[in-house]
XYZ file of C-alpha atoms in Angstrom:
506
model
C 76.433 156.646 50.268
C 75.208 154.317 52.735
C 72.094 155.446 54.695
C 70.352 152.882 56.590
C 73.011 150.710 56.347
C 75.326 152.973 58.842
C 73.116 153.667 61.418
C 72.108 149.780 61.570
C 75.795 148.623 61.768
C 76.896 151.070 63.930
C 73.908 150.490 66.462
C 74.540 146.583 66.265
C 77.911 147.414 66.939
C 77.513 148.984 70.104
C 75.549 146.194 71.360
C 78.233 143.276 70.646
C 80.542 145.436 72.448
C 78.099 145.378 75.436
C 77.299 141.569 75.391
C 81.021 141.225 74.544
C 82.185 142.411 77.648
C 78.977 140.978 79.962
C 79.444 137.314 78.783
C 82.650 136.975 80.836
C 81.435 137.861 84.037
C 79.223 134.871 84.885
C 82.513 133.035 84.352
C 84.383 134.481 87.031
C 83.691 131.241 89.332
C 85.419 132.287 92.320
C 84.542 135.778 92.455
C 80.839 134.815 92.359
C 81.662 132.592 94.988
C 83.050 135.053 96.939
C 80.062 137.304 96.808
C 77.816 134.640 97.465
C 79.496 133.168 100.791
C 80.095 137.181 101.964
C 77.022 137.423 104.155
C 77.617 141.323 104.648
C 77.632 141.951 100.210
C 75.184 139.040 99.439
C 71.296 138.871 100.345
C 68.945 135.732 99.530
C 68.109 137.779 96.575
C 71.048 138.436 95.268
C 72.402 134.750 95.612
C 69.134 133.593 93.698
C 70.314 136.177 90.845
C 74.181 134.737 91.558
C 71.712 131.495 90.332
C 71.369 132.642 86.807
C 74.449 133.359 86.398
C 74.578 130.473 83.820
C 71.691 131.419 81.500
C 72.758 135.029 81.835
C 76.336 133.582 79.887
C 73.569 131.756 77.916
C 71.755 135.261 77.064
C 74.622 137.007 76.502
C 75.893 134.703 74.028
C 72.382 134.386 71.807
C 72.712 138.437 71.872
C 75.866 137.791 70.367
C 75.076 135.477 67.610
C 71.620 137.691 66.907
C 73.541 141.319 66.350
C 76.594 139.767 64.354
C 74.029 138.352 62.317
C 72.529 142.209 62.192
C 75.738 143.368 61.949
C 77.149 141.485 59.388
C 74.091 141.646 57.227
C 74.270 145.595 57.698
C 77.797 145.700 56.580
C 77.779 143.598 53.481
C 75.099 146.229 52.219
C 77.488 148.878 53.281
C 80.035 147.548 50.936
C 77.473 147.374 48.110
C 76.604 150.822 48.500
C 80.295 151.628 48.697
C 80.776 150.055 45.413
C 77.658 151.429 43.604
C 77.564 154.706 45.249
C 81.293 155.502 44.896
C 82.320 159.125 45.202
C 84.443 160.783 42.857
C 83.567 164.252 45.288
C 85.217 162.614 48.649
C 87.423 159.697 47.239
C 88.952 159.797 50.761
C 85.384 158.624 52.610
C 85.040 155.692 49.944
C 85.977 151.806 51.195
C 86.161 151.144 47.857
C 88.679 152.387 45.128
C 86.588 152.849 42.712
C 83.648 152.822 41.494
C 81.710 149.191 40.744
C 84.681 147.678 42.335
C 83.717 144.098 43.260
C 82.075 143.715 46.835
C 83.466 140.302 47.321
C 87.118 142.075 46.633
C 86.144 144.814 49.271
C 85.791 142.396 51.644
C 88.502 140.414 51.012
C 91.120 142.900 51.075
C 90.700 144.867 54.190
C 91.125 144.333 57.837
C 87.736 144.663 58.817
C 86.568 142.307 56.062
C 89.146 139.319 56.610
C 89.043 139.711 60.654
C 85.182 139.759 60.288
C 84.889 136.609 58.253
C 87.881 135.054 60.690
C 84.997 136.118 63.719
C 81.929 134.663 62.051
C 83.858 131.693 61.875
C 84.371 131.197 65.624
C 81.370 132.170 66.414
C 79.495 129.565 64.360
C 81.756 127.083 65.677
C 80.733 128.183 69.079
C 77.653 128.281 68.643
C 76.839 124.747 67.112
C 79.622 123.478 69.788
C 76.992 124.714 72.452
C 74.043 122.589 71.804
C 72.899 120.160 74.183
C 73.000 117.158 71.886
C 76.677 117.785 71.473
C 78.133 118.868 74.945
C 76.559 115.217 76.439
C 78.257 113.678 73.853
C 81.542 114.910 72.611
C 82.382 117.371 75.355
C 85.692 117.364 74.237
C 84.430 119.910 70.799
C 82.486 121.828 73.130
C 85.563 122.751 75.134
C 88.009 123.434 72.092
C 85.546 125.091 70.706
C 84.542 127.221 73.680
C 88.477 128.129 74.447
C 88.782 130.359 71.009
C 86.785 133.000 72.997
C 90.484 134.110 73.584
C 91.241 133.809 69.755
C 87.890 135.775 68.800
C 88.610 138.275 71.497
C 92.152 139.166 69.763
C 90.710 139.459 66.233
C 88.151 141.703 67.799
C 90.655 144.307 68.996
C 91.782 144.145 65.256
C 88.748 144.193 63.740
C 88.412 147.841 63.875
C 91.586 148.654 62.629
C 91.447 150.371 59.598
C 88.043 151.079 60.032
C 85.576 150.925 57.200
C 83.487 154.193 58.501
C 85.238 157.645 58.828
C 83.998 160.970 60.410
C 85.196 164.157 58.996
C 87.934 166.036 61.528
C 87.728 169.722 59.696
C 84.389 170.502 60.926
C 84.934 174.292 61.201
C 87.442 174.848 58.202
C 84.824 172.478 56.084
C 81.058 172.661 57.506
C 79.121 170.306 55.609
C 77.205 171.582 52.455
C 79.421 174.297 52.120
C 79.999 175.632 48.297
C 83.975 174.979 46.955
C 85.168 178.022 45.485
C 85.199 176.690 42.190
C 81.469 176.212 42.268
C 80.504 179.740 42.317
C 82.667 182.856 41.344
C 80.240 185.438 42.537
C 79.532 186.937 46.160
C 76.051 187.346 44.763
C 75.615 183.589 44.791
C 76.948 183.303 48.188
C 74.923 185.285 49.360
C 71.483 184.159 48.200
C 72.290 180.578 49.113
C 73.393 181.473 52.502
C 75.624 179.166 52.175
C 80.276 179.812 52.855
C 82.602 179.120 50.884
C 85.480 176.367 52.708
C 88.771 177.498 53.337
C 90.058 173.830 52.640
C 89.375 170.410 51.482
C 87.631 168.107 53.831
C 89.585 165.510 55.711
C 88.474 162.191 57.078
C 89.438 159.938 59.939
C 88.127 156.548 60.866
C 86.185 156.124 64.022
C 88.791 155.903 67.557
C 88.175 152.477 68.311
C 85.846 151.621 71.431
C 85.558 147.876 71.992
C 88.715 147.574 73.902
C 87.222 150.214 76.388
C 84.185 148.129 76.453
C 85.734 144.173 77.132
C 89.176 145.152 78.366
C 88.156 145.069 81.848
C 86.117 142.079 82.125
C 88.748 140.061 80.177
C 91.655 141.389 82.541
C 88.891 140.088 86.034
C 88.636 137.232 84.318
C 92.338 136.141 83.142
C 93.541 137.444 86.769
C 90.550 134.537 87.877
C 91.925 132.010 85.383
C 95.942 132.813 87.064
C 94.472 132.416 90.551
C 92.255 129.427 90.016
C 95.618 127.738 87.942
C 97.836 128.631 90.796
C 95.051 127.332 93.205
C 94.156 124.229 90.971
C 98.086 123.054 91.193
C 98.601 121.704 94.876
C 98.378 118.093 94.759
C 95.818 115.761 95.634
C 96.278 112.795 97.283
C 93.549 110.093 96.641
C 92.365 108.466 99.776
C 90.126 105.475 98.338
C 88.256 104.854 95.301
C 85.367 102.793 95.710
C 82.341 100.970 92.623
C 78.834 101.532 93.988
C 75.982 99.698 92.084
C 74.413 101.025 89.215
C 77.807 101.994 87.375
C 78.709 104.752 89.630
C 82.672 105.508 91.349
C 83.098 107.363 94.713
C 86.295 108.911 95.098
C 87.894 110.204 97.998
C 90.574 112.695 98.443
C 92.486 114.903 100.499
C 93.521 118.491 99.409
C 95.991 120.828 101.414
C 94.180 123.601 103.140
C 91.314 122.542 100.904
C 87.920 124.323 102.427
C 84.488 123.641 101.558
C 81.191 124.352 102.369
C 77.667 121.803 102.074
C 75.899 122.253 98.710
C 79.457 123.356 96.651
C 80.943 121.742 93.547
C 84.687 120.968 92.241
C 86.455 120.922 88.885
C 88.201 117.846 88.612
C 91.004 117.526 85.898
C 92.702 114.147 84.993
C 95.900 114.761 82.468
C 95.834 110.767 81.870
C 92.788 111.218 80.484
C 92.741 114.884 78.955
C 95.116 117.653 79.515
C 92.840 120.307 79.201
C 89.402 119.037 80.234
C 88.035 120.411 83.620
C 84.468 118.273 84.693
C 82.269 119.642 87.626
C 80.826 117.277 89.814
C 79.094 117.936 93.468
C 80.845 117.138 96.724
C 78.943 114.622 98.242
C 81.236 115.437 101.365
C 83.686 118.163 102.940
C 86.255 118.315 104.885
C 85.174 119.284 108.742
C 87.125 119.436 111.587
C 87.216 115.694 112.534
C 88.455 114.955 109.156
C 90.150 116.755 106.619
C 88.909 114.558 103.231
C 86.272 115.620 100.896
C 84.520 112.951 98.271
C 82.768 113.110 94.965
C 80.415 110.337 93.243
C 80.490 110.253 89.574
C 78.389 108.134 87.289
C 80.282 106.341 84.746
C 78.675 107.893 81.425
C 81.031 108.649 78.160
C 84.243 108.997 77.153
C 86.116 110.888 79.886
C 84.174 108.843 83.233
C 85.205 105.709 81.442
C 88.529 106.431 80.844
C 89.065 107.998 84.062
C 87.736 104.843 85.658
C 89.481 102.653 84.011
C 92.720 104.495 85.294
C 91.639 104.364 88.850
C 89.891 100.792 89.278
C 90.662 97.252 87.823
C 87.668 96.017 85.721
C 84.289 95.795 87.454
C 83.276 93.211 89.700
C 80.027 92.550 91.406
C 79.305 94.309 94.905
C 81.169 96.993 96.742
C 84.520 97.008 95.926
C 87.317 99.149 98.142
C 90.534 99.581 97.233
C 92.364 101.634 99.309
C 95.572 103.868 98.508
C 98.653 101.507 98.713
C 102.589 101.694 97.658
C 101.216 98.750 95.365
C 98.917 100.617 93.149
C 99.774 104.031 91.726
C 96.275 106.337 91.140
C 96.234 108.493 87.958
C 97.664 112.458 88.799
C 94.455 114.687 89.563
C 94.424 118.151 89.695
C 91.270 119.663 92.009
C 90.124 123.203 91.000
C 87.244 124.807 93.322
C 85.096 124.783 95.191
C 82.690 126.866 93.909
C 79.076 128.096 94.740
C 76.053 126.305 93.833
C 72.198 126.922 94.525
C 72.633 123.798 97.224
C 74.510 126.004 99.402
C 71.041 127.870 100.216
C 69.555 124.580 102.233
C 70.281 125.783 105.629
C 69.582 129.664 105.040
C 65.680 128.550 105.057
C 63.713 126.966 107.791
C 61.898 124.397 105.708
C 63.475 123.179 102.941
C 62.335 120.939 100.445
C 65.090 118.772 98.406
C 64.472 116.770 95.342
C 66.796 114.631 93.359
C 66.507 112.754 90.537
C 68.956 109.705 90.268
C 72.776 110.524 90.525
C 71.520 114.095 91.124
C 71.267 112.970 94.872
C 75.079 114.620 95.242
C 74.304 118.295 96.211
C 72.100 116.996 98.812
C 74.210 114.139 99.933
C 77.000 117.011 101.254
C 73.846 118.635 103.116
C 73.275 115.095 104.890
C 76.188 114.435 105.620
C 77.020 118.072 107.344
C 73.533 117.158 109.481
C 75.210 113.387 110.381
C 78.378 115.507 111.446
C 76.692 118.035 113.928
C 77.435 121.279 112.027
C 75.926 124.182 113.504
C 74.777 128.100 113.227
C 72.307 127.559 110.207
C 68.197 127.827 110.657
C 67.330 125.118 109.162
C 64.711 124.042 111.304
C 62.515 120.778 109.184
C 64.438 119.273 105.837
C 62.456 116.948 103.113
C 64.144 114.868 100.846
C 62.299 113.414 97.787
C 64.691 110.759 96.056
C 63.489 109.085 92.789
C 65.367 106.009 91.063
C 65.242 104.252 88.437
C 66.698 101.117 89.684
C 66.256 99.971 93.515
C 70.305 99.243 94.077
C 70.880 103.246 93.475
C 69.954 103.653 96.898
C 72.640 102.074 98.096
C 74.505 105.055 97.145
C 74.072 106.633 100.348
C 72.026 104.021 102.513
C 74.104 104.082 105.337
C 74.591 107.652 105.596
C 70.286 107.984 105.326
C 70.142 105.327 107.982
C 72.835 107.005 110.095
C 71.446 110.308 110.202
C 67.786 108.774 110.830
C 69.078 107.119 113.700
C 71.163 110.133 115.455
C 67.995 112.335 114.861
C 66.220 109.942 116.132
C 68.518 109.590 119.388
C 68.618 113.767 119.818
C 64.766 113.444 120.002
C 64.159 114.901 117.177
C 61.996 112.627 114.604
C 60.188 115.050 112.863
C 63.142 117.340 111.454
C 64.209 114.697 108.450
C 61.484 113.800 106.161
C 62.503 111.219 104.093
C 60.330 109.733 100.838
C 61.875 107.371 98.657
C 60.599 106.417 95.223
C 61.337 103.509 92.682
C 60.201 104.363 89.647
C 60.780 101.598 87.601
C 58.544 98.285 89.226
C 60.206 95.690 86.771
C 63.354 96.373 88.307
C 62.506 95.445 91.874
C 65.126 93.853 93.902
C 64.894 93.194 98.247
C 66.652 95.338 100.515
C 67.104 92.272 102.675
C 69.815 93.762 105.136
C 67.963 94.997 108.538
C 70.092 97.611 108.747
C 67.686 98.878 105.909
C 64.644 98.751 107.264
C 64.232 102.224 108.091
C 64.697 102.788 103.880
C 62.257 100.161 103.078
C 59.316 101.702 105.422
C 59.983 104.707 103.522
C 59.945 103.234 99.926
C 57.294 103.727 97.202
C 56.631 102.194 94.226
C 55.836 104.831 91.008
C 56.513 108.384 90.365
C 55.364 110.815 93.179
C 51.884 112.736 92.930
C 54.159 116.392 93.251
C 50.769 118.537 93.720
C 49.726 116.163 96.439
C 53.566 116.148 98.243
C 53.342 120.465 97.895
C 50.091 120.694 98.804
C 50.806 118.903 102.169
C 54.153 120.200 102.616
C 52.213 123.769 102.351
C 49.361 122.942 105.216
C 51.997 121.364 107.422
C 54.242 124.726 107.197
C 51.728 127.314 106.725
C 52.834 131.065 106.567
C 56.239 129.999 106.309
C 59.131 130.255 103.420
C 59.957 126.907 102.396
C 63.258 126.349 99.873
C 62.228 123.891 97.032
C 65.694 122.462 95.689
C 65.769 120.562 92.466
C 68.496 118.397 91.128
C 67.723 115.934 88.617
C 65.597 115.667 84.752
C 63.998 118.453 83.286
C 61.007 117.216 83.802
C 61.118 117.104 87.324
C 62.372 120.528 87.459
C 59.685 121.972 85.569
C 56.878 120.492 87.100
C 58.255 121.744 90.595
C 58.716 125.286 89.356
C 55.270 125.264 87.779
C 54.090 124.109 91.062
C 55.985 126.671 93.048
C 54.886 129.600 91.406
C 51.316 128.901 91.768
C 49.697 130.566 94.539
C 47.550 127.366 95.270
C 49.628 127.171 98.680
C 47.547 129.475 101.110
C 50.112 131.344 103.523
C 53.021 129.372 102.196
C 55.421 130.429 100.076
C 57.347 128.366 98.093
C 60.667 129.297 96.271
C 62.298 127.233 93.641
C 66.214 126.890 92.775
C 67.321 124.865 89.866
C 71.121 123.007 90.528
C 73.421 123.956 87.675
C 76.493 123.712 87.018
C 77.869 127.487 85.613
């Protein structure tokens, strides 16, 4: 009745039910961050694959969308063929009642038909949901959206219910092509064809259903993740000092009961003033240690949720540096602190040279590194660090001016000049302005106009540390990115090996 139809649906089936239950995994946050701070289960190779993890979930999910799209297509010419190729012989096998019934009527009258349409659904709205152009700016669908992953996996357990295929279960009493005994009265017949007569009529079952063996694991790791993380996520946080840097960007300090993290690692910050349900990641720019016990975050003030959220913690903007510390006088918006959680940043001090780029506000994974060196932290090999920092605007380096001139000047104290290589680059000349303070000075030796010459910067970075592994670490525009891990891959480095890893958030 159906011929290539079944073997289609039934193959694209089996793959959903694959990607179905992979998808999940690069979500378990803290478990990958478990593996990837466990120095006995996790190699430099395997934290570079612990890396992916994000376009993995990305891969997983186009395999989705590709094989419903099979498998939906595959299945609407199954019910066709049900409908033309009705039969009167097995009326038990049919999906349809009867013969010519309408397909559209087929669908819309059994469980597989209604919970498939109600899956098609999500995932379209998914799907569009997770485009670029529409995360950046209404984050708010893309999260809705994204949360009926537990909606789609519930229809999905029902979706087989029912089931549109069957298998015959009377094999041995029935083997197929076998001659009813009102087709031939004669043993004569029998006997020439070769072929037995059944000893009863054949009986049909639909298929045992498989996809909750398939995605019932990975959804219990990961809603045992989502318990833990909500239990971890609700100890309070006490904000310590929120603070305006230039160029429309907030620092905000806090302080976070038995709150542990390490250089390079990233937070989920949720503010119910602002949403309920909306988590944000942004990079600690510092951790607690054990001289003090706060951790901070810098945040640049772009959309909806930053500019509510800042508007909740700071009194219109004024120009300069404005502090306000905590006092009984002002009451700070209720923040909830989920994390930390692994990052590619983390990998800075597992190589000897390291090489660390950031593009504008993507300074913050390296700004937790810095200030971990400005601190004294110890037992990594980090033996030579470069740090590449391109702006737009010359007032975004006041960001972290103090703490570049403050670890510039301890180095410099412990004898050790050469271990912090420091390039600074405006890229935008029109929008020049003078470091005048002298405390600066060190910043403006180090300051260059344009956009840097990368072959030139690898090319010496690779004769200075020849036959060596150097970490290249990348936080900032795509094109920046790409152009480093074009550069990286080419051998053009004799005796020096470069390897690239991209900061994203999973």
């Amino acid at each position: 009745m159906l011929g290539l139809g079944l073997c289609i649906s039934r193959a694209s089936a089996s793959v959903l039910n694959l990607n179905c239950s992979l998808v999940l995994l690069p979500m378990c946050r803290s478990l990958l961050t478990f593996i990837r701070g466990t120095q006995k289960m996790s190699s430099k190779k395997t934290r570079r694959l612990l890396d992916k993890s994000k376009t993995f979930h990305v891969a997983c999910g186009v395999a989705i969308c590709i094989f419903s799209v099979l498998h939906v297509c595959a299945h609407l010419v199954n019910v066709v063929n049900f409908s033309a190729s009705y039969s009167e012989e097995f009326p038990a096998l049919n999906l349809a009642r009867y013969k010519g019934e309408d397909p559209k009527l087929i669908v819309l009258t059994t469980i597989p038909g209604v919970t498939g349409i109600l899956l098609v659904l999500i995932l379209f709205l998914m799907f569009i949901s997770s485009f670029h152009c529409i995360r950046a700016s209404k984050y708010e669908i893309f999260w809705y959206t994204h949360n009926l992953f537990i909606v789609f996996y519930v229809i999905l357990m029902m979706h087989i219910v029912g089931g549109a295929l069957k298998y015959q279960t009377n094999m041995e009493a029935h083997p197929p092509g076998c001659l009813r005994s009102n087709q031939s009265s004669s043993t004569e017949r029998e006997a020439e064809d070769g072929k037995p007569h059944c000893r009863e009529e054949p009986s049909f079952h639909h298929h045992y259903p498989q996809t909750w063996l398939w995605v019932s694991a990975p959804l219990c790791l990961y809603c045992a993740e989502r318990v833990y993380r909500y239990i971890r996520s609700s100890d309070p946080v006490t904000i310590v000092a929120a603070m305006r840097h230039p160029c429309n960007v907030m620092e905000l300090r806090m302080v976070k009961k038995n709150f542990k993290a390490r250089p390079g690692q990233y937070i989920l910050l949720n503010c119910p003033g602002v949403s309920s349900f909306e988590n944000h990641p942004f990079t600690l720019t510092t951790c607690p240690s054990e001289n003090k016990q706060s951790f901070g975050i810098h945040l640049r003030v772009v959309g909806d949720w930053t500019d509510r959220f800042t508007q909740l913690l700071l009194p219109p903007p004024k120009l300069g540096l404005e502090i306000l510390p905590v006092v009984q006088q002002r009451r700070y918006p209720k923040i909830y602190v989920d994390g930390p959680f692994g990052s590619p940043s983390e990998d800075v001090f597992n190589y000897d040279v390291s090489l660390c780029v950031a593009g504008g506000i993507g300074v913050t994974p390296f700004a937790s590194v810095l200030h971990a060196l400005l601190d004294g932290w110890s037992g990594f090999k980090l033996q030579r660090l470069y740090f590449v920092w391109v702006c737009r605007e010359l007032q975004s380096f006041c960001w972290f001016a103090d703490l570049l001139c403050a670890l510039h000047q301890k180095l410099w104290l412990e004898n050790k000049p050469d271990y912090f290589n420091l390039k600074l680059y405006v890229s935008q000349a029109d929008k020049l302005q003078n470091l005048s303070k002298e405390k600066y000075q060190v910043l403006t030796s180090r300051l260059q106009i344009g956009r840097p010459r990368w072959k030139l910067l690898m090319d010496d970075i690779g004769r200075a540390n020849s036959g060596r592994r150097v970490g290249v670490f990348c936080c900032g525009p795509k094109g920046i990115s790409r152009t480093l891990h074009r550069l990286c891959n080419s051998n053009s480095h004799t005796g020096t090996i470069f390897e690239f890893n991209k900061e994203s958030f999973s």
